[in-house]
Backbone atoms as SQL, in Angstrom:
CREATE TABLE atoms (id INTEGER PRIMARY KEY, chain TEXT, resi INTEGER, resn TEXT, atom TEXT, x REAL, y REAL, z REAL);
INSERT INTO atoms VALUES
  (1, 'A', 1, 'MET', 'N', 16.419, 17.844, -26.435),
  (2, 'A', 1, 'MET', 'CA', 15.143, 17.439, -26.939),
  (3, 'A', 1, 'MET', 'C', 14.184, 17.292, -25.775),
  (4, 'A', 2, 'ARG', 'N', 12.960, 17.681, -26.043),
  (5, 'A', 2, 'ARG', 'CA', 11.949, 17.615, -24.994),
  (6, 'A', 2, 'ARG', 'C', 10.736, 16.840, -25.486),
  (7, 'A', 3, 'GLY', 'N', 10.118, 16.142, -24.546),
  (8, 'A', 3, 'GLY', 'CA', 8.891, 15.414, -24.840),
  (9, 'A', 3, 'GLY', 'C', 8.006, 15.423, -23.621),
  (10, 'A', 4, 'SER', 'N', 6.736, 15.112, -23.839),
  (11, 'A', 4, 'SER', 'CA', 5.803, 15.068, -22.718),
  (12, 'A', 4, 'SER', 'C', 4.748, 14.002, -22.991),
  (13, 'A', 5, 'ALA', 'N', 4.102, 13.593, -21.917),
  (14, 'A', 5, 'ALA', 'CA', 3.012, 12.628, -22.014),
  (15, 'A', 5, 'ALA', 'C', 2.064, 12.869, -20.848),
  (16, 'A', 6, 'ARG', 'N', 0.799, 12.518, -21.082),
  (17, 'A', 6, 'ARG', 'CA', -0.233, 12.680, -20.058),
  (18, 'A', 6, 'ARG', 'C', -1.127, 11.448, -20.085),
  (19, 'A', 7, 'SER', 'N', -1.485, 10.978, -18.913),
  (20, 'A', 7, 'SER', 'CA', -2.399, 9.849, -18.793),
  (21, 'A', 7, 'SER', 'C', -3.825, 10.374, -18.780),
  (22, 'A', 8, 'ARG', 'N', -4.633, 9.911, -19.706),
  (23, 'A', 8, 'ARG', 'CA', -6.046, 10.307, -19.737),
  (24, 'A', 8, 'ARG', 'C', -6.810, 9.732, -18.557),
  (25, 'A', 9, 'ALA', 'N', -6.380, 8.567, -18.098),
  (26, 'A', 9, 'ALA', 'CA', -7.098, 7.872, -17.025),
  (27, 'A', 9, 'ALA', 'C', -7.009, 8.603, -15.697),
  (28, 'A', 10, 'CYS', 'N', -5.830, 9.104, -15.366),
  (29, 'A', 10, 'CYS', 'CA', -5.662, 9.675, -14.029),
  (30, 'A', 10, 'CYS', 'C', -5.163, 11.121, -14.035),
  (31, 'A', 11, 'GLY', 'N', -4.781, 11.650, -15.189),
  (32, 'A', 11, 'GLY', 'CA', -4.309, 13.026, -15.265),
  (33, 'A', 11, 'GLY', 'C', -2.844, 13.200, -14.936),
  (34, 'A', 12, 'SER', 'N', -2.149, 12.122, -14.623),
  (35, 'A', 12, 'SER', 'CA', -0.705, 12.217, -14.363),
  (36, 'A', 12, 'SER', 'C', -0.003, 12.713, -15.620),
  (37, 'A', 13, 'SER', 'N', 1.090, 13.449, -15.427),
  (38, 'A', 13, 'SER', 'CA', 1.843, 13.942, -16.579),
  (39, 'A', 13, 'SER', 'C', 3.335, 13.873, -16.296),
  (40, 'A', 14, 'LEU', 'N', 4.084, 13.883, -17.378),
  (41, 'A', 14, 'LEU', 'CA', 5.528, 13.807, -17.289),
  (42, 'A', 14, 'LEU', 'C', 6.130, 14.616, -18.422),
  (43, 'A', 15, 'GLU', 'N', 7.105, 15.441, -18.082),
  (44, 'A', 15, 'GLU', 'CA', 7.907, 16.148, -19.075),
  (45, 'A', 15, 'GLU', 'C', 9.314, 15.605, -18.967),
  (46, 'A', 16, 'LEU', 'N', 9.962, 15.493, -20.112),
  (47, 'A', 16, 'LEU', 'CA', 11.255, 14.847, -20.152),
  (48, 'A', 16, 'LEU', 'C', 12.174, 15.641, -21.076),
  (49, 'A', 17, 'GLY', 'N', 13.410, 15.805, -20.659),
  (50, 'A', 17, 'GLY', 'CA', 14.442, 16.389, -21.502),
  (51, 'A', 17, 'GLY', 'C', 15.533, 15.362, -21.723),
  (52, 'A', 18, 'LEU', 'N', 15.965, 15.230, -22.965),
  (53, 'A', 18, 'LEU', 'CA', 16.979, 14.237, -23.310),
  (54, 'A', 18, 'LEU', 'C', 18.157, 14.877, -24.006),
  (55, 'A', 19, 'ALA', 'N', 19.333, 14.350, -23.732),
  (56, 'A', 19, 'ALA', 'CA', 20.532, 14.662, -24.505),
  (57, 'A', 19, 'ALA', 'C', 20.942, 13.365, -25.181),
  (58, 'A', 20, 'LEU', 'N', 21.430, 13.477, -26.404),
  (59, 'A', 20, 'LEU', 'CA', 21.844, 12.300, -27.158),
  (60, 'A', 20, 'LEU', 'C', 23.325, 12.345, -27.457),
  (61, 'A', 21, 'GLU', 'N', 23.890, 11.172, -27.519),
  (62, 'A', 21, 'GLU', 'CA', 25.243, 10.986, -28.035),
  (63, 'A', 21, 'GLU', 'C', 25.069, 10.009, -29.188),
  (64, 'A', 22, 'GLY', 'N', 25.164, 10.512, -30.397),
  (65, 'A', 22, 'GLY', 'CA', 24.797, 9.716, -31.556),
  (66, 'A', 22, 'GLY', 'C', 23.299, 9.501, -31.522),
  (67, 'A', 23, 'ASP', 'N', 22.865, 8.249, -31.595),
  (68, 'A', 23, 'ASP', 'CA', 21.437, 7.911, -31.537),
  (69, 'A', 23, 'ASP', 'C', 20.979, 7.551, -30.135),
  (70, 'A', 24, 'ALA', 'N', 21.901, 7.463, -29.192),
  (71, 'A', 24, 'ALA', 'CA', 21.575, 6.948, -27.861),
  (72, 'A', 24, 'ALA', 'C', 21.404, 8.058, -26.828),
  (73, 'A', 25, 'ILE', 'N', 20.526, 7.814, -25.886),
  (74, 'A', 25, 'ILE', 'CA', 20.313, 8.756, -24.783),
  (75, 'A', 25, 'ILE', 'C', 21.573, 8.793, -23.927),
  (76, 'A', 26, 'SER', 'N', 22.090, 9.998, -23.702),
  (77, 'A', 26, 'SER', 'CA', 23.281, 10.145, -22.868),
  (78, 'A', 26, 'SER', 'C', 22.964, 10.790, -21.520),
  (79, 'A', 27, 'ASP', 'N', 21.891, 11.541, -21.461),
  (80, 'A', 27, 'ASP', 'CA', 21.502, 12.176, -20.202),
  (81, 'A', 27, 'ASP', 'C', 20.018, 12.516, -20.288),
  (82, 'A', 28, 'LEU', 'N', 19.381, 12.670, -19.140),
  (83, 'A', 28, 'LEU', 'CA', 17.970, 12.999, -19.134),
  (84, 'A', 28, 'LEU', 'C', 17.585, 13.692, -17.847),
  (85, 'A', 29, 'GLY', 'N', 16.475, 14.391, -17.936),
  (86, 'A', 29, 'GLY', 'CA', 15.866, 15.028, -16.786),
  (87, 'A', 29, 'GLY', 'C', 14.367, 14.820, -16.861),
  (88, 'A', 30, 'LEU', 'N', 13.733, 14.681, -15.720),
  (89, 'A', 30, 'LEU', 'CA', 12.299, 14.412, -15.664),
  (90, 'A', 30, 'LEU', 'C', 11.607, 15.393, -14.737),
  (91, 'A', 31, 'LEU', 'N', 10.411, 15.775, -15.126),
  (92, 'A', 31, 'LEU', 'CA', 9.524, 16.539, -14.258),
  (93, 'A', 31, 'LEU', 'C', 8.213, 15.772, -14.231),
  (94, 'A', 32, 'THR', 'N', 7.902, 15.179, -13.100),
  (95, 'A', 32, 'THR', 'CA', 6.691, 14.368, -12.999),
  (96, 'A', 32, 'THR', 'C', 5.664, 15.025, -12.112),
  (97, 'A', 33, 'GLN', 'N', 4.438, 14.937, -12.543),
  (98, 'A', 33, 'GLN', 'CA', 3.283, 15.293, -11.729),
  (99, 'A', 33, 'GLN', 'C', 2.374, 14.082, -11.816),
  (100, 'A', 34, 'ALA', 'N', 2.722, 13.090, -11.015),
  (101, 'A', 34, 'ALA', 'CA', 2.070, 11.788, -11.137),
  (102, 'A', 34, 'ALA', 'C', 1.867, 11.158, -9.773),
  (103, 'A', 35, 'CYS', 'N', 1.018, 10.150, -9.784),
  (104, 'A', 35, 'CYS', 'CA', 0.801, 9.349, -8.591),
  (105, 'A', 35, 'CYS', 'C', 2.089, 8.592, -8.259),
  (106, 'A', 36, 'ALA', 'N', 2.088, 7.904, -7.149),
  (107, 'A', 36, 'ALA', 'CA', 3.283, 7.178, -6.716),
  (108, 'A', 36, 'ALA', 'C', 3.723, 6.140, -7.751),
  (109, 'A', 37, 'ILE', 'N', 2.771, 5.466, -8.388),
  (110, 'A', 37, 'ILE', 'CA', 3.141, 4.457, -9.374),
  (111, 'A', 37, 'ILE', 'C', 3.751, 5.116, -10.611),
  (112, 'A', 38, 'GLY', 'N', 3.246, 6.268, -10.998),
  (113, 'A', 38, 'GLY', 'CA', 3.830, 7.015, -12.118),
  (114, 'A', 38, 'GLY', 'C', 5.227, 7.504, -11.785),
  (115, 'A', 39, 'GLN', 'N', 5.420, 7.946, -10.560),
  (116, 'A', 39, 'GLN', 'CA', 6.753, 8.388, -10.133),
  (117, 'A', 39, 'GLN', 'C', 7.720, 7.207, -10.082),
  (118, 'A', 40, 'ALA', 'N', 7.233, 6.053, -9.635),
  (119, 'A', 40, 'ALA', 'CA', 8.086, 4.859, -9.606),
  (120, 'A', 40, 'ALA', 'C', 8.484, 4.451, -11.021),
  (121, 'A', 41, 'ALA', 'N', 7.528, 4.492, -11.954),
  (122, 'A', 41, 'ALA', 'CA', 7.832, 4.154, -13.346),
  (123, 'A', 41, 'ALA', 'C', 8.864, 5.124, -13.916),
  (124, 'A', 42, 'ALA', 'N', 8.735, 6.405, -13.590),
  (125, 'A', 42, 'ALA', 'CA', 9.699, 7.400, -14.065),
  (126, 'A', 42, 'ALA', 'C', 11.095, 7.107, -13.524),
  (127, 'A', 43, 'ALA', 'N', 11.181, 6.731, -12.262),
  (128, 'A', 43, 'ALA', 'CA', 12.485, 6.413, -11.671),
  (129, 'A', 43, 'ALA', 'C', 13.086, 5.164, -12.312),
  (130, 'A', 44, 'ILE', 'N', 12.259, 4.164, -12.568),
  (131, 'A', 44, 'ILE', 'CA', 12.739, 2.939, -13.224),
  (132, 'A', 44, 'ILE', 'C', 13.213, 3.250, -14.637),
  (133, 'A', 45, 'PHE', 'N', 12.454, 4.058, -15.352),
  (134, 'A', 45, 'PHE', 'CA', 12.856, 4.460, -16.696),
  (135, 'A', 45, 'PHE', 'C', 14.197, 5.192, -16.656),
  (136, 'A', 46, 'ALA', 'N', 14.292, 6.198, -15.796),
  (137, 'A', 46, 'ALA', 'CA', 15.495, 7.038, -15.734),
  (138, 'A', 46, 'ALA', 'C', 16.736, 6.235, -15.370),
  (139, 'A', 47, 'ALA', 'N', 16.585, 5.256, -14.502),
  (140, 'A', 47, 'ALA', 'CA', 17.734, 4.472, -14.054),
  (141, 'A', 47, 'ALA', 'C', 18.373, 3.667, -15.178),
  (142, 'A', 48, 'ALA', 'N', 17.595, 3.346, -16.217),
  (143, 'A', 48, 'ALA', 'CA', 18.117, 2.480, -17.282),
  (144, 'A', 48, 'ALA', 'C', 18.052, 3.096, -18.673),
  (145, 'A', 49, 'ALA', 'N', 17.651, 4.350, -18.784),
  (146, 'A', 49, 'ALA', 'CA', 17.440, 4.959, -20.107),
  (147, 'A', 49, 'ALA', 'C', 18.731, 5.240, -20.865),
  (148, 'A', 50, 'ARG', 'N', 19.785, 5.582, -20.159),
  (149, 'A', 50, 'ARG', 'CA', 21.033, 5.946, -20.843),
  (150, 'A', 50, 'ARG', 'C', 21.523, 4.786, -21.707),
  (151, 'A', 51, 'GLY', 'N', 21.934, 5.124, -22.917),
  (152, 'A', 51, 'GLY', 'CA', 22.435, 4.127, -23.852),
  (153, 'A', 51, 'GLY', 'C', 21.366, 3.565, -24.771),
  (154, 'A', 52, 'ASN', 'N', 20.096, 3.840, -24.492),
  (155, 'A', 52, 'ASN', 'CA', 19.018, 3.339, -25.330),
  (156, 'A', 52, 'ASN', 'C', 18.745, 4.278, -26.502),
  (157, 'A', 53, 'THR', 'N', 18.349, 3.690, -27.620),
  (158, 'A', 53, 'THR', 'CA', 17.989, 4.438, -28.820),
  (159, 'A', 53, 'THR', 'C', 16.470, 4.549, -28.920),
  (160, 'A', 54, 'ARG', 'N', 16.002, 5.308, -29.903),
  (161, 'A', 54, 'ARG', 'CA', 14.565, 5.429, -30.137),
  (162, 'A', 54, 'ARG', 'C', 13.953, 4.045, -30.359),
  (163, 'A', 55, 'GLU', 'N', 14.627, 3.207, -31.129),
  (164, 'A', 55, 'GLU', 'CA', 14.107, 1.870, -31.410),
  (165, 'A', 55, 'GLU', 'C', 14.027, 1.038, -30.123),
  (166, 'A', 56, 'ASP', 'N', 15.021, 1.151, -29.250),
  (167, 'A', 56, 'ASP', 'CA', 14.985, 0.449, -27.965),
  (168, 'A', 56, 'ASP', 'C', 13.778, 0.891, -27.142),
  (169, 'A', 57, 'ILE', 'N', 13.546, 2.201, -27.113),
  (170, 'A', 57, 'ILE', 'CA', 12.424, 2.753, -26.344),
  (171, 'A', 57, 'ILE', 'C', 11.108, 2.308, -26.963),
  (172, 'A', 58, 'ARG', 'N', 11.022, 2.323, -28.287),
  (173, 'A', 58, 'ARG', 'CA', 9.796, 1.903, -28.975),
  (174, 'A', 58, 'ARG', 'C', 9.469, 0.442, -28.671),
  (175, 'A', 59, 'LEU', 'N', 10.477, -0.413, -28.721),
  (176, 'A', 59, 'LEU', 'CA', 10.257, -1.832, -28.416),
  (177, 'A', 59, 'LEU', 'C', 9.859, -2.034, -26.958),
  (178, 'A', 60, 'ALA', 'N', 10.523, -1.331, -26.048),
  (179, 'A', 60, 'ALA', 'CA', 10.176, -1.440, -24.628),
  (180, 'A', 60, 'ALA', 'C', 8.752, -0.950, -24.384),
  (181, 'A', 61, 'ASP', 'N', 8.368, 0.134, -25.040),
  (182, 'A', 61, 'ASP', 'CA', 7.016, 0.671, -24.914),
  (183, 'A', 61, 'ASP', 'C', 5.990, -0.358, -25.373),
  (184, 'A', 62, 'ARG', 'N', 6.249, -0.983, -26.505),
  (185, 'A', 62, 'ARG', 'CA', 5.342, -1.993, -27.046),
  (186, 'A', 62, 'ARG', 'C', 5.244, -3.201, -26.103),
  (187, 'A', 63, 'HIS', 'N', 6.387, -3.679, -25.615),
  (188, 'A', 63, 'HIS', 'CA', 6.375, -4.831, -24.703),
  (189, 'A', 63, 'HIS', 'C', 5.740, -4.491, -23.359),
  (190, 'A', 64, 'LEU', 'N', 5.984, -3.277, -22.888),
  (191, 'A', 64, 'LEU', 'CA', 5.383, -2.849, -21.626),
  (192, 'A', 64, 'LEU', 'C', 3.865, -2.820, -21.743),
  (193, 'A', 65, 'ALA', 'N', 3.349, -2.261, -22.828),
  (194, 'A', 65, 'ALA', 'CA', 1.897, -2.215, -23.034),
  (195, 'A', 65, 'ALA', 'C', 1.309, -3.620, -23.078),
  (196, 'A', 66, 'ALA', 'N', 1.986, -4.540, -23.772),
  (197, 'A', 66, 'ALA', 'CA', 1.497, -5.919, -23.861),
  (198, 'A', 66, 'ALA', 'C', 1.515, -6.597, -22.492),
  (199, 'A', 67, 'TRP', 'N', 2.577, -6.369, -21.729),
  (200, 'A', 67, 'TRP', 'CA', 2.696, -6.957, -20.390),
  (201, 'A', 67, 'TRP', 'C', 1.597, -6.428, -19.471),
  (202, 'A', 68, 'LEU', 'N', 1.366, -5.127, -19.524),
  (203, 'A', 68, 'LEU', 'CA', 0.323, -4.536, -18.680),
  (204, 'A', 68, 'LEU', 'C', -1.059, -5.068, -19.060),
  (205, 'A', 69, 'ALA', 'N', -1.236, -5.404, -20.325),
  (206, 'A', 69, 'ALA', 'CA', -2.516, -5.929, -20.803),
  (207, 'A', 69, 'ALA', 'C', -2.678, -7.417, -20.497),
  (208, 'A', 70, 'GLY', 'N', -1.712, -8.004, -19.809),
  (209, 'A', 70, 'GLY', 'CA', -1.817, -9.404, -19.418),
  (210, 'A', 70, 'GLY', 'C', -0.859, -10.341, -20.113),
  (211, 'A', 71, 'GLY', 'N', 0.052, -9.778, -20.902),
  (212, 'A', 71, 'GLY', 'CA', 1.048, -10.604, -21.575),
  (213, 'A', 71, 'GLY', 'C', 1.892, -11.378, -20.574),
  (214, 'A', 72, 'PRO', 'N', 2.474, -12.487, -21.017),
  (215, 'A', 72, 'PRO', 'CA', 3.155, -13.386, -20.097),
  (216, 'A', 72, 'PRO', 'C', 4.504, -12.910, -19.561),
  (217, 'A', 73, 'SER', 'N', 5.198, -12.078, -20.299),
  (218, 'A', 73, 'SER', 'CA', 6.545, -11.712, -19.833),
  (219, 'A', 73, 'SER', 'C', 6.743, -10.204, -19.794),
  (220, 'A', 74, 'ALA', 'N', 7.474, -9.802, -18.785),
  (221, 'A', 74, 'ALA', 'CA', 7.796, -8.383, -18.607),
  (222, 'A', 74, 'ALA', 'C', 8.780, -7.946, -19.679),
  (223, 'A', 75, 'PRO', 'N', 8.750, -6.664, -20.023),
  (224, 'A', 75, 'PRO', 'CA', 9.729, -6.170, -20.987),
  (225, 'A', 75, 'PRO', 'C', 11.144, -6.261, -20.416),
  (226, 'A', 76, 'ASP', 'N', 12.094, -6.258, -21.294),
  (227, 'A', 76, 'ASP', 'CA', 13.502, -6.310, -20.899),
  (228, 'A', 76, 'ASP', 'C', 13.952, -4.899, -20.500),
  (229, 'A', 77, 'TRP', 'N', 13.557, -4.500, -19.292),
  (230, 'A', 77, 'TRP', 'CA', 13.916, -3.180, -18.756),
  (231, 'A', 77, 'TRP', 'C', 14.255, -3.370, -17.287),
  (232, 'A', 78, 'PRO', 'N', 15.469, -3.072, -16.894),
  (233, 'A', 78, 'PRO', 'CA', 15.865, -3.294, -15.498),
  (234, 'A', 78, 'PRO', 'C', 14.909, -2.629, -14.499),
  (235, 'A', 79, 'GLY', 'N', 14.466, -3.400, -13.531),
  (236, 'A', 79, 'GLY', 'CA', 13.629, -2.874, -12.455),
  (237, 'A', 79, 'GLY', 'C', 12.139, -2.904, -12.720),
  (238, 'A', 80, 'ILE', 'N', 11.734, -3.245, -13.938),
  (239, 'A', 80, 'ILE', 'CA', 10.314, -3.161, -14.289),
  (240, 'A', 80, 'ILE', 'C', 9.443, -4.100, -13.455),
  (241, 'A', 81, 'GLU', 'N', 9.997, -5.184, -12.988),
  (242, 'A', 81, 'GLU', 'CA', 9.229, -6.129, -12.168),
  (243, 'A', 81, 'GLU', 'C', 8.688, -5.483, -10.892),
  (244, 'A', 82, 'ALA', 'N', 9.298, -4.387, -10.461),
  (245, 'A', 82, 'ALA', 'CA', 8.800, -3.689, -9.272),
  (246, 'A', 82, 'ALA', 'C', 7.386, -3.155, -9.489),
  (247, 'A', 83, 'LEU', 'N', 6.967, -3.045, -10.744),
  (248, 'A', 83, 'LEU', 'CA', 5.636, -2.528, -11.062),
  (249, 'A', 83, 'LEU', 'C', 4.617, -3.630, -11.314),
  (250, 'A', 84, 'ALA', 'N', 5.006, -4.881, -11.107),
  (251, 'A', 84, 'ALA', 'CA', 4.134, -6.012, -11.417),
  (252, 'A', 84, 'ALA', 'C', 2.787, -5.937, -10.695),
  (253, 'A', 85, 'GLY', 'N', 2.775, -5.462, -9.485),
  (254, 'A', 85, 'GLY', 'CA', 1.529, -5.370, -8.734),
  (255, 'A', 85, 'GLY', 'C', 0.506, -4.443, -9.360),
  (256, 'A', 86, 'ALA', 'N', 0.950, -3.489, -10.156),
  (257, 'A', 86, 'ALA', 'CA', 0.047, -2.523, -10.785),
  (258, 'A', 86, 'ALA', 'C', -0.625, -3.080, -12.033),
  (259, 'A', 87, 'ARG', 'N', -0.184, -4.242, -12.502),
  (260, 'A', 87, 'ARG', 'CA', -0.808, -4.840, -13.692),
  (261, 'A', 87, 'ARG', 'C', -2.295, -5.083, -13.471),
  (262, 'A', 88, 'ALA', 'N', -2.684, -5.367, -12.258),
  (263, 'A', 88, 'ALA', 'CA', -4.082, -5.661, -11.939),
  (264, 'A', 88, 'ALA', 'C', -4.943, -4.399, -11.837),
  (265, 'A', 89, 'HIS', 'N', -4.353, -3.236, -12.047),
  (266, 'A', 89, 'HIS', 'CA', -5.065, -1.957, -11.900),
  (267, 'A', 89, 'HIS', 'C', -4.958, -1.159, -13.199),
  (268, 'A', 90, 'PRO', 'N', -5.834, -1.434, -14.170),
  (269, 'A', 90, 'PRO', 'CA', -5.752, -0.773, -15.475),
  (270, 'A', 90, 'PRO', 'C', -5.768, 0.753, -15.401),
  (271, 'A', 91, 'GLY', 'N', -6.372, 1.310, -14.377),
  (272, 'A', 91, 'GLY', 'CA', -6.398, 2.765, -14.233),
  (273, 'A', 91, 'GLY', 'C', -5.016, 3.363, -14.005),
  (274, 'A', 92, 'ARG', 'N', -4.046, 2.545, -13.653),
  (275, 'A', 92, 'ARG', 'CA', -2.674, 3.011, -13.413),
  (276, 'A', 92, 'ARG', 'C', -1.750, 2.768, -14.606),
  (277, 'A', 93, 'HIS', 'N', -2.206, 2.005, -15.583),
  (278, 'A', 93, 'HIS', 'CA', -1.349, 1.664, -16.715),
  (279, 'A', 93, 'HIS', 'C', -0.865, 2.898, -17.471),
  (280, 'A', 94, 'GLY', 'N', -1.726, 3.889, -17.636),
  (281, 'A', 94, 'GLY', 'CA', -1.322, 5.119, -18.330),
  (282, 'A', 94, 'GLY', 'C', -0.193, 5.829, -17.607),
  (283, 'A', 95, 'ALA', 'N', -0.240, 5.857, -16.286),
  (284, 'A', 95, 'ALA', 'CA', 0.822, 6.496, -15.503),
  (285, 'A', 95, 'ALA', 'C', 2.139, 5.732, -15.648),
  (286, 'A', 96, 'ILE', 'N', 2.051, 4.412, -15.724),
  (287, 'A', 96, 'ILE', 'CA', 3.255, 3.596, -15.884),
  (288, 'A', 96, 'ILE', 'C', 3.903, 3.867, -17.244),
  (289, 'A', 97, 'MET', 'N', 3.101, 4.055, -18.265),
  (290, 'A', 97, 'MET', 'CA', 3.607, 4.230, -19.630),
  (291, 'A', 97, 'MET', 'C', 4.200, 5.623, -19.890),
  (292, 'A', 98, 'LEU', 'N', 3.945, 6.569, -19.014),
  (293, 'A', 98, 'LEU', 'CA', 4.339, 7.961, -19.258),
  (294, 'A', 98, 'LEU', 'C', 5.793, 8.165, -19.700),
  (295, 'A', 99, 'PRO', 'N', 6.793, 7.629, -19.004),
  (296, 'A', 99, 'PRO', 'CA', 8.163, 7.939, -19.410),
  (297, 'A', 99, 'PRO', 'C', 8.518, 7.440, -20.806),
  (298, 'A', 100, 'TRP', 'N', 8.023, 6.270, -21.163),
  (299, 'A', 100, 'TRP', 'CA', 8.319, 5.732, -22.495),
  (300, 'A', 100, 'TRP', 'C', 7.614, 6.563, -23.563),
  (301, 'A', 101, 'LYS', 'N', 6.375, 6.980, -23.295),
  (302, 'A', 101, 'LYS', 'CA', 5.637, 7.820, -24.241),
  (303, 'A', 101, 'LYS', 'C', 6.316, 9.185, -24.404),
  (304, 'A', 102, 'ALA', 'N', 6.748, 9.778, -23.298),
  (305, 'A', 102, 'ALA', 'CA', 7.414, 11.083, -23.372),
  (306, 'A', 102, 'ALA', 'C', 8.744, 10.975, -24.113),
  (307, 'A', 103, 'ALA', 'N', 9.469, 9.881, -23.895),
  (308, 'A', 103, 'ALA', 'CA', 10.746, 9.699, -24.599),
  (309, 'A', 103, 'ALA', 'C', 10.506, 9.549, -26.094),
  (310, 'A', 104, 'LEU', 'N', 9.476, 8.821, -26.488),
  (311, 'A', 104, 'LEU', 'CA', 9.163, 8.689, -27.919),
  (312, 'A', 104, 'LEU', 'C', 8.757, 10.033, -28.507),
  (313, 'A', 105, 'ASP', 'N', 8.081, 10.852, -27.702),
  (314, 'A', 105, 'ASP', 'CA', 7.733, 12.195, -28.152),
  (315, 'A', 105, 'ASP', 'C', 8.976, 13.058, -28.353),
  (316, 'A', 106, 'ALA', 'N', 9.975, 12.856, -27.522),
  (317, 'A', 106, 'ALA', 'CA', 11.192, 13.668, -27.577),
  (318, 'A', 106, 'ALA', 'C', 12.180, 13.221, -28.651),
  (319, 'A', 107, 'LEU', 'N', 12.292, 11.936, -28.852),
  (320, 'A', 107, 'LEU', 'CA', 13.317, 11.414, -29.756),
  (321, 'A', 107, 'LEU', 'C', 12.911, 11.602, -31.205),
  (322, 'A', 108, 'PRO', 'N', 13.875, 11.997, -32.034),
  (323, 'A', 108, 'PRO', 'CA', 13.534, 12.232, -33.440),
  (324, 'A', 108, 'PRO', 'C', 13.158, 10.932, -34.145),
  (325, 'A', 109, 'THR', 'N', 12.171, 11.037, -35.003),
  (326, 'A', 109, 'THR', 'CA', 11.771, 9.905, -35.834),
  (327, 'A', 109, 'THR', 'C', 12.747, 9.801, -36.984),
  (328, 'A', 110, 'PRO', 'N', 13.240, 8.621, -37.247),
  (329, 'A', 110, 'PRO', 'CA', 14.210, 8.483, -38.340),
  (330, 'A', 110, 'PRO', 'C', 13.584, 8.896, -39.677),
  (331, 'A', 111, 'ALA', 'N', 14.395, 9.503, -40.527),
  (332, 'A', 111, 'ALA', 'CA', 13.929, 9.879, -41.855),
  (333, 'A', 111, 'ALA', 'C', 13.662, 8.615, -42.669),
  (334, 'A', 112, 'PRO', 'N', 12.629, 8.645, -43.504),
  (335, 'A', 112, 'PRO', 'CA', 12.345, 7.455, -44.318),
  (336, 'A', 112, 'PRO', 'C', 13.509, 7.158, -45.275),
  (337, 'A', 113, 'ALA', 'N', 13.733, 5.880, -45.485),
  (338, 'A', 113, 'ALA', 'CA', 14.803, 5.474, -46.407),
  (339, 'A', 113, 'ALA', 'C', 14.399, 5.804, -47.838),
  (340, 'A', 114, 'ARG', 'N', 15.363, 6.181, -48.635),
  (341, 'A', 114, 'ARG', 'CA', 15.082, 6.517, -50.036),
  (342, 'A', 114, 'ARG', 'C', 15.508, 5.429, -50.941);
């Protein structure tokens, strides 16, 4: 499965390929064309992505966006605190969000319950 994301603010982009085992990410590959903060976010994402499901990624994406917007607590994602300094720079938030957005683009949306 493949997904991509682009930051409107800075033009950074990320392409991502995922392999799944059941519903969980089992392997991934990234191609980043991003600033240093975007590359750091991609590395942090990749280091902890295995074993996560679409729902895990969706929740992390939501919490990450809230944290970047000034929320009190960082999302439960290993290593994310390394990006704390970028919270004060809204122009970099799009680059930080790239891996989670690309993963959501790649992962299948569950079929509606009948």
